[in-house]
Coordinates of C-alpha atoms in Angstrom, one line a residue:
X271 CA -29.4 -0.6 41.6
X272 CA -31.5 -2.1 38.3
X273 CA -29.3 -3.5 35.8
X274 CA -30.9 -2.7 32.6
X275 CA -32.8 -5.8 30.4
X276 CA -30.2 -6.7 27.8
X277 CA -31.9 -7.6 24.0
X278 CA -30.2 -10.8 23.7
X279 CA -30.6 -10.1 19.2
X280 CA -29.9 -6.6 19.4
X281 CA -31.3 -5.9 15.4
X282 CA -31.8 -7.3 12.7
X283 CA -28.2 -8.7 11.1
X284 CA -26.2 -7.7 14.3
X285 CA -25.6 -10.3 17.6
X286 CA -24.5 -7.8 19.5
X287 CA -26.5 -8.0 22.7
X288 CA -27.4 -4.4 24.2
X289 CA -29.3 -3.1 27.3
X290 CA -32.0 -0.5 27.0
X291 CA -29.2 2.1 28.4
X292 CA -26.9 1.1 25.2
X293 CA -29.1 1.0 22.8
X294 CA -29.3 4.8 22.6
X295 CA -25.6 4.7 21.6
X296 CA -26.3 3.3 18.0
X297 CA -25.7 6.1 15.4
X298 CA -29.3 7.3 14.8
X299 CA -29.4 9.6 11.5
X300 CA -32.5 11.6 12.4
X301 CA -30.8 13.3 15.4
X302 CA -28.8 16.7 14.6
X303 CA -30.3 17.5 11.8
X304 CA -29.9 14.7 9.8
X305 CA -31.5 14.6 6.3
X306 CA -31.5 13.0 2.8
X307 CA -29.9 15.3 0.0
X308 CA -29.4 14.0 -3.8
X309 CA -25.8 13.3 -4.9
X310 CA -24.5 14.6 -8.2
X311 CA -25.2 10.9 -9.7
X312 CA -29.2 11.7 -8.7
X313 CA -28.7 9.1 -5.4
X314 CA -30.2 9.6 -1.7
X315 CA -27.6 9.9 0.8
X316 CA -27.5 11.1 4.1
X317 CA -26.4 14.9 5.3
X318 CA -25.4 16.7 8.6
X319 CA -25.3 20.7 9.3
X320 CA -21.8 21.7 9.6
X321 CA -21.2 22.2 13.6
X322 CA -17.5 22.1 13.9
X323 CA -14.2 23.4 12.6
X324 CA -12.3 19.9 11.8
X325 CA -8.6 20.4 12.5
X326 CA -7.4 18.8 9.7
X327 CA -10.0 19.3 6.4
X328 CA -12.5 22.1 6.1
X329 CA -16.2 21.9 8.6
X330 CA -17.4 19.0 10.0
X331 CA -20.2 17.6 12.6
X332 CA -19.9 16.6 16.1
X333 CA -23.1 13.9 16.6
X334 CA -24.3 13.8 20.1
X335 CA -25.8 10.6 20.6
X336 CA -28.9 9.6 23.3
X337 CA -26.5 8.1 26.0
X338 CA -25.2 9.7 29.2
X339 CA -24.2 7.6 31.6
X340 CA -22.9 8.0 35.4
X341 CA -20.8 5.6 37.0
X342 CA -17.8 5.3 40.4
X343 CA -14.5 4.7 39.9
X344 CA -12.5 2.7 40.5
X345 CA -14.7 -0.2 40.2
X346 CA -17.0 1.3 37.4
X347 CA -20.2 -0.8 39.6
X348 CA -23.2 0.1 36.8
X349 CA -21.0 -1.2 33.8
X350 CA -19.9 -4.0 35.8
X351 CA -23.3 -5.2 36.8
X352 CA -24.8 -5.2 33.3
X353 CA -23.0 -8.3 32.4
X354 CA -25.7 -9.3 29.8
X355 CA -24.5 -6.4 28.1
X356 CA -21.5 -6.7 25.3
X357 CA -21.6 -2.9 24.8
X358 CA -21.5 -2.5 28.7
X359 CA -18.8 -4.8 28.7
X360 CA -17.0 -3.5 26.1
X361 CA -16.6 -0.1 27.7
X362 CA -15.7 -1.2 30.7
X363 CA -12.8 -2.7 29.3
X364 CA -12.0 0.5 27.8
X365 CA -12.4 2.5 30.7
X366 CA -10.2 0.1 32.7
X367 CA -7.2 0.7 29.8
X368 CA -7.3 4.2 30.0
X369 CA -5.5 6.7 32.2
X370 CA -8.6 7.5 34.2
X371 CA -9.2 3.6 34.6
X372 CA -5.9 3.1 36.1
X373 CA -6.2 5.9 39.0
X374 CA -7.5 4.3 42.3
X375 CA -9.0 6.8 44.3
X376 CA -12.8 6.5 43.9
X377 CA -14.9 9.1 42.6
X378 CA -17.9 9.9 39.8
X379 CA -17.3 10.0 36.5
X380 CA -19.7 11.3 33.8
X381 CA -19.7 9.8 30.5
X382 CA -21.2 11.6 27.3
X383 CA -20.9 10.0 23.8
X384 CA -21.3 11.6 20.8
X385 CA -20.0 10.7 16.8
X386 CA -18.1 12.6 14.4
X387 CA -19.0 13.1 10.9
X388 CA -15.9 14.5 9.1
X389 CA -14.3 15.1 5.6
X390 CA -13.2 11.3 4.0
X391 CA -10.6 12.9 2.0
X392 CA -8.5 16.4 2.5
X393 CA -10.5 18.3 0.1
X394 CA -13.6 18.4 2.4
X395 CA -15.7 17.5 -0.2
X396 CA -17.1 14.4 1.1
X397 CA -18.1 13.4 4.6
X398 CA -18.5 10.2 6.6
X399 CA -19.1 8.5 10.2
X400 CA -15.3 8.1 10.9
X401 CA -15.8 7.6 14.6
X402 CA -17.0 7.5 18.0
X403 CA -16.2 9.8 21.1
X404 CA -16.7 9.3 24.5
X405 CA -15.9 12.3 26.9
X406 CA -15.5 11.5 30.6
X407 CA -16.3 14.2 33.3
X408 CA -15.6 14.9 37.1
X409 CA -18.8 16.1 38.8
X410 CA -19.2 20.4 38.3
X411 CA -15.9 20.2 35.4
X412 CA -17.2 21.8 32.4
X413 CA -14.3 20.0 30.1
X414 CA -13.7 16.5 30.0
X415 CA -10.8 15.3 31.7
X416 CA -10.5 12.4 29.0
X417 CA -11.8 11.4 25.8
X418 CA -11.9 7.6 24.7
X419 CA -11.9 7.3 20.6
X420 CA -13.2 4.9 18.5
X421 CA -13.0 4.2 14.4
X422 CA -15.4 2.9 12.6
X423 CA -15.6 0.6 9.8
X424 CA -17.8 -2.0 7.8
X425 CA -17.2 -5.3 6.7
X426 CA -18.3 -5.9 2.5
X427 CA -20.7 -8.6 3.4
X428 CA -23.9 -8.1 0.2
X429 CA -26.2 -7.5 3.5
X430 CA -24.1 -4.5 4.9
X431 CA -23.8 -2.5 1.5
X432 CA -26.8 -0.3 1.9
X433 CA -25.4 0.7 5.0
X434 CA -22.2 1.2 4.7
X435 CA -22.7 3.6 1.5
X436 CA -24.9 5.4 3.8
X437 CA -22.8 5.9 5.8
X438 CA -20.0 6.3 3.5
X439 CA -17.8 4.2 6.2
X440 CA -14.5 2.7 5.3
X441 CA -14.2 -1.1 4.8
X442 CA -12.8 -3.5 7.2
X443 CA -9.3 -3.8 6.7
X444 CA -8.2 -7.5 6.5
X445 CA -7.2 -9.4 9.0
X446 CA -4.3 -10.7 6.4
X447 CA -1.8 -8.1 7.1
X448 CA 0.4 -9.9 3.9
X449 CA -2.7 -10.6 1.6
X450 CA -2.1 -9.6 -1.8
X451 CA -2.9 -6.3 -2.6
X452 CA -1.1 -4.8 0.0
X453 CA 2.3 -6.6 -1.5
X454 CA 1.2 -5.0 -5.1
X455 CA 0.8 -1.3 -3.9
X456 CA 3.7 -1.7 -1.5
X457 CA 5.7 -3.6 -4.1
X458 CA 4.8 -0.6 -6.8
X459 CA 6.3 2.2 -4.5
X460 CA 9.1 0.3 -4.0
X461 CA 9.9 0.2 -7.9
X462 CA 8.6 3.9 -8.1
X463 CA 11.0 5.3 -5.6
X464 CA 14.2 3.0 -6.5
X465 CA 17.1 3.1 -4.2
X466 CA 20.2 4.1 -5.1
X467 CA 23.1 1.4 -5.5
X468 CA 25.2 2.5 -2.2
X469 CA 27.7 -0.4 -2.8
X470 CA 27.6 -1.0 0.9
X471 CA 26.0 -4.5 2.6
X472 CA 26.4 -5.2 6.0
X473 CA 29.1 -7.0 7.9
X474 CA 26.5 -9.7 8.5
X475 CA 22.9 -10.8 7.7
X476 CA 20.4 -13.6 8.3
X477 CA 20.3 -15.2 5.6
X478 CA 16.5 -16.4 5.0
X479 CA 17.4 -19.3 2.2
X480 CA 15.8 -19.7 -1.2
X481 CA 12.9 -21.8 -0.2
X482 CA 10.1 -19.6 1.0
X483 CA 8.6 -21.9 3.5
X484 CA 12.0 -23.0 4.7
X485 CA 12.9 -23.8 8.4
X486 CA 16.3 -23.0 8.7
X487 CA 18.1 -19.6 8.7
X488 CA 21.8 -19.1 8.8
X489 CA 23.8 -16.3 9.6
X490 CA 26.4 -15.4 6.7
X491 CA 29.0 -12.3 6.4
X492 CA 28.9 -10.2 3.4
X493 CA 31.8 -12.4 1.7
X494 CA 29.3 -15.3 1.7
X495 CA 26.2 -13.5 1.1
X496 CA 25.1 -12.8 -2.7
X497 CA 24.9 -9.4 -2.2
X498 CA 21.4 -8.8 -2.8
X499 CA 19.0 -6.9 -1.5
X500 CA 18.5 -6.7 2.2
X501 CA 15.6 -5.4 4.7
X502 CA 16.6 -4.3 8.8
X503 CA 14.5 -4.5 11.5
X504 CA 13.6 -1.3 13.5
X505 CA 11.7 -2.6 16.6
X506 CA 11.6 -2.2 20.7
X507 CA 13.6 -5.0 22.9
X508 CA 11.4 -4.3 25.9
X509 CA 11.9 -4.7 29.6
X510 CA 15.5 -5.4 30.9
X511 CA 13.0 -9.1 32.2
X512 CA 12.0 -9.2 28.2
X513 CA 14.9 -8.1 26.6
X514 CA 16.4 -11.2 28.5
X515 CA 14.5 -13.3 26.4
X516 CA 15.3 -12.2 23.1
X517 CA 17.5 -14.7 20.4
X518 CA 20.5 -13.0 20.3
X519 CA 24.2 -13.4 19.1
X520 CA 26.7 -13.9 22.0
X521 CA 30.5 -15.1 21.6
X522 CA 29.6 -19.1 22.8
X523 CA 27.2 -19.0 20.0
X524 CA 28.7 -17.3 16.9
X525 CA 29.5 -20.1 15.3
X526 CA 26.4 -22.0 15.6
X527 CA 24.6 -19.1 14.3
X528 CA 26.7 -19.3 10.9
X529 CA 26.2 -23.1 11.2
X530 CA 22.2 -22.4 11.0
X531 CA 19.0 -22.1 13.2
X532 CA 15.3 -22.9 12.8
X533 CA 12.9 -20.6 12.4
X534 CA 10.8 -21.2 15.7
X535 CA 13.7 -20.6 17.4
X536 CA 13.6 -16.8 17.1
X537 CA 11.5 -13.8 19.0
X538 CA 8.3 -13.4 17.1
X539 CA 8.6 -9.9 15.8
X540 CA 11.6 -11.6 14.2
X541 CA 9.8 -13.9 12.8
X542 CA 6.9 -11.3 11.3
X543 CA 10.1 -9.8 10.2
X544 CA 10.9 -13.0 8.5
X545 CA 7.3 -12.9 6.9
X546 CA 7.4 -9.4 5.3
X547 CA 11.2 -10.3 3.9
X548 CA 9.7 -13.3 2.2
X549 CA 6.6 -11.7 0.8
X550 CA 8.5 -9.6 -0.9
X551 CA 11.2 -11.8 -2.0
X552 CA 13.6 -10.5 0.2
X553 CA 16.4 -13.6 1.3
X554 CA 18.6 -11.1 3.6
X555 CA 17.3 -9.4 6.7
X556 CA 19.6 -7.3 9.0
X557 CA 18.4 -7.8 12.8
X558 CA 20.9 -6.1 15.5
X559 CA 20.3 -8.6 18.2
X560 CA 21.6 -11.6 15.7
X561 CA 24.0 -9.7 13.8
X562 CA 25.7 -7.8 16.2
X563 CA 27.6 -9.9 18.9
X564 CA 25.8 -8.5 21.9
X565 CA 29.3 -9.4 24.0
X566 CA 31.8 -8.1 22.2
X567 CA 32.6 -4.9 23.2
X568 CA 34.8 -4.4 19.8
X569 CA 31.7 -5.9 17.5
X570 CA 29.8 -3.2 19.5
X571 CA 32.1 -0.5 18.2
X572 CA 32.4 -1.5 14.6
X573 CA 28.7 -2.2 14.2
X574 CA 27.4 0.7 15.9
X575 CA 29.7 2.8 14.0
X576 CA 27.9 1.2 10.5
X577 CA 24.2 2.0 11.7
X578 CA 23.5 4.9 9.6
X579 CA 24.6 3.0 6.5
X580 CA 23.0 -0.2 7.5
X581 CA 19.4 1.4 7.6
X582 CA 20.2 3.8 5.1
X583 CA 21.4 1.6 2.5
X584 CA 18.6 -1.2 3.1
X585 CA 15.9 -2.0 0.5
X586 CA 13.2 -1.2 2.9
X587 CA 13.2 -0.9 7.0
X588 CA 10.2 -3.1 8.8
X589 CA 9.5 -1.0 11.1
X590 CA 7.7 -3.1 14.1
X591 CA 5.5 -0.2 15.7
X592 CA 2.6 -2.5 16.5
X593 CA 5.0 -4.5 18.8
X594 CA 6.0 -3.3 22.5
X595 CA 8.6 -5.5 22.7
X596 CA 10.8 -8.7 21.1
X597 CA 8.2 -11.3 22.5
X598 CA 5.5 -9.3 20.3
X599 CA 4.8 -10.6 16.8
X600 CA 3.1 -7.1 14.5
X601 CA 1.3 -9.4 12.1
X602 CA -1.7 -10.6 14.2
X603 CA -4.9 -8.7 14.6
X604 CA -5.2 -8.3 18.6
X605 CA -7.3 -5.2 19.5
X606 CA -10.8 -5.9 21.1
X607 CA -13.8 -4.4 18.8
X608 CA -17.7 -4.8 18.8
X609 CA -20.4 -4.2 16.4
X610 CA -23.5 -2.2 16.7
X611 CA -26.9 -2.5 14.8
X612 CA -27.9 0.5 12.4
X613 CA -30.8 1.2 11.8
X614 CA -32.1 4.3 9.4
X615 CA -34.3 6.2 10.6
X616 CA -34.8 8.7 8.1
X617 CA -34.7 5.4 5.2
X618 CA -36.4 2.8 6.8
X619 CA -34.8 0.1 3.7
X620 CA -31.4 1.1 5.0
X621 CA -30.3 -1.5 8.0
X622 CA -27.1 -3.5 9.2
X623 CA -24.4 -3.2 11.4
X624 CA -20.8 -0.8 11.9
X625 CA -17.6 -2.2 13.8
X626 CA -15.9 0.0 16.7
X627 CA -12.6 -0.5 17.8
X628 CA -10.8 2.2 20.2
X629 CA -7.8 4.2 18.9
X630 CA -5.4 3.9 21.6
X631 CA -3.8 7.5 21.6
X632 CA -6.6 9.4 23.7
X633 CA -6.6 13.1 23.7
X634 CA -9.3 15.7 25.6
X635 CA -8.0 18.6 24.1
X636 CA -8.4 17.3 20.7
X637 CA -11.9 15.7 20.2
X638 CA -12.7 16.1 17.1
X639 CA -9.7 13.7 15.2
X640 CA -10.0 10.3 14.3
X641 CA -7.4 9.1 12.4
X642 CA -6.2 6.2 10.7
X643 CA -5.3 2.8 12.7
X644 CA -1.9 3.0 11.3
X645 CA -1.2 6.4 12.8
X646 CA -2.9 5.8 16.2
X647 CA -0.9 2.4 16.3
X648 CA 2.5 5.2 15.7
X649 CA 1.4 7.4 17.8
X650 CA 0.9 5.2 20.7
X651 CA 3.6 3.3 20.7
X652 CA 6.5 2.4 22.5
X653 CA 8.9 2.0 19.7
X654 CA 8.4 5.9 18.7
X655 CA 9.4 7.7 21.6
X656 CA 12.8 5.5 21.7
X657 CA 15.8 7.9 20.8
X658 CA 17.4 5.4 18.4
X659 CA 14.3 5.3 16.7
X660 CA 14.7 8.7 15.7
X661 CA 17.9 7.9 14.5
X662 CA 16.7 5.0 12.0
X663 CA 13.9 6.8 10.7
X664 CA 16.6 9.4 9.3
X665 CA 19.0 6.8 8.5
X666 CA 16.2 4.4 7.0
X667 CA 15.4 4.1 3.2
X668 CA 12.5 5.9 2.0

């Protein structure tokens, strides 16, 4: 079997390294139609024919691309051979994660990739390359037994600008999942949708100090505490093996909790939890695993009974969805991605690059969505199909 000769420059303004095979799986705007129409402000930009009813805003386009590709599972043996491919490499690895990847027993697999050019907003006024499909076939099935999706994005580098108004795809987000802006616009809903004063503050609460960058947190009872404004922590344990590890409250070490512990010495999606409480100048956070003595039967009792009001009456609930588990921070940027070169065909001027990254929550029956990070990263996660879950997004403060 011939392994295809990878470009080690790919195009111009993208490193991305890509066989002959993958190169037909850049976006190329003079397939399906594609053509320049004037906007209302007298501006080129680039147009599909309607091919598809979107499920969620008004027509949109499914883009075959020029790549089909046959491989074996389990092993996946033409991917895996084109190691001088990052695009090859790349869907390998997504392959691998998926349900299909995970089965053992070996058989062909066909793989077809296409784009989807959909409605930005819900009025279905203006469209955009908002992502990437890849359906996977058993030899003779008509349907596609599983559909790998990717968003798309573009970074605001001066060089990528002409593409990525082409395009009309959505910025990079920033890796900074605390920088600025997002505190303003979440800090502005907060004060637009004030909570009511419920009187009630928990039995306990960490108490995060004054001093933004400091070390040590205490835990304090409500008769201590200032009676400020508090945040709780909605979030997944884990494993029984993880949950084992998590910086909890037991009877031998109340009192040491009151007396004060360091910062490093709590699970990190406590200490993200930490982060967001001090962003937004929050000194109290409510955390069950500290402020509920995990061996007291009778604490147990009382607390539990208090749940509804704790999350209820909190100033805002972090809800941890990025994080499987209480050894998983939510704050760092961890899913794999890859750029690929664009180049217009139909505007030769028009050239740069676009950023995949795959949306875990696959769906066959549904090709034609790609939705937002945030509600893929919901979707898929293990903290939403918990039952108590349920129970704090009712209880929790909206």
């Amino acid at each position: 079997m011939s392994t295809p000769e990878a470009n080690p420059r790919g195009r111009e303004g993208c490193s991305t390294r890509l066989c002959e095979r993958c190169q037909g799986a850049c976006f190329d705007d003079s397939l399906n139609g594609g053509s320049i129409s004037l906007s209302q402000e007298n501006e080129e930009m680039l147009e599909f024919p309607s091919n598809h009813k979107s499920y969620s805003a008004g027509k949109g386009a499914i883009l075959p691309a020029g790549f089909e590709l046959y491989d074996w599972l389990p092993r996946l043996p033409v991917l895996s051979a084109s190691t001088e491919c990052d695009f090859c490499c790349f869907l390998r690895s997504a392959i691998m994660e998926s349900k299909i990847g995970r089965q053992v027993e070996a058989q062909e697999i066909r793989l077809k990739l296409s784009y989807g050019w959909w409605p930005q907003h819900d009025d279905g006024l203006e469209f955009a390359l908002r992502g990437m499909g890849i359906e996977i076939f058993l030899p003779g099935n008509k349907y596609a037994i599983e559909k790998l999706r990717f968003t798309i994005d573009s970074e605001d580098a001066m060089r990528l600008e002409q593409c990525k108004r082409w395009l009309r795809v959505h910025p990079t987000p920033s890796p900074d999942f605390l920088n600025q802006q997002k505190i303003n616009e979440i800090s502005a809903k907060l004060v637009q949708y004030p909570l009511p004063d419920s009187g009630f503050f928990p039995t306990r609460v960490i108490d995060l100090g004054a001093d933004p960058r400091g070390e040590i947190l205490k835990l304090v009872t409500k008769v201590e505490s200032l009676h400020q404004q508090y945040a709780a922590l909605s979030y997944c344990w884990g494993t029984p093996e993880e949950a084992e590890t998590q910086f909890k409250t037991l009877k031998c070490n109340l009192q040491d909790r009151h007396s004060g512990f360091k910062l490093s010495e709590v699970s990190p999606v406590i200490k993200d939890a930490v982060a967001v409480c001090r962003a937004f100048n929050v000194r109290y956070l409510w955390v069950d695993a500290v402020c509920i003595t995990q061996d007291d039967a009778y604490d147990w009792e009382q607390e539990s009974a208090l749940m509804a009001m704790i999350f209820n009456s909190a100033y805002f609930v972090v809800a941890a969805a990025a994080s499987d588990s209480c050894n998983e921070g939510f704050l760092s940027w961890t899913k794999p991605f890859i750029h690929l070169p664009f180049q217009s065909k139909l505007n030769p001027d028009i050239q740069g690059s676009y950023r995949l990254l795959p949306l875990p929550f696959q769906d066959a029956t549904n090709p034609a969505v790609f939705s937002s990070l945030a509600t893929e990263d919901y979707l898929s996660s293990r903290w939403q199909t918990r039952a108590w879950v349920y129970q704090e997004r009712v209880d929790g403060s909206e």
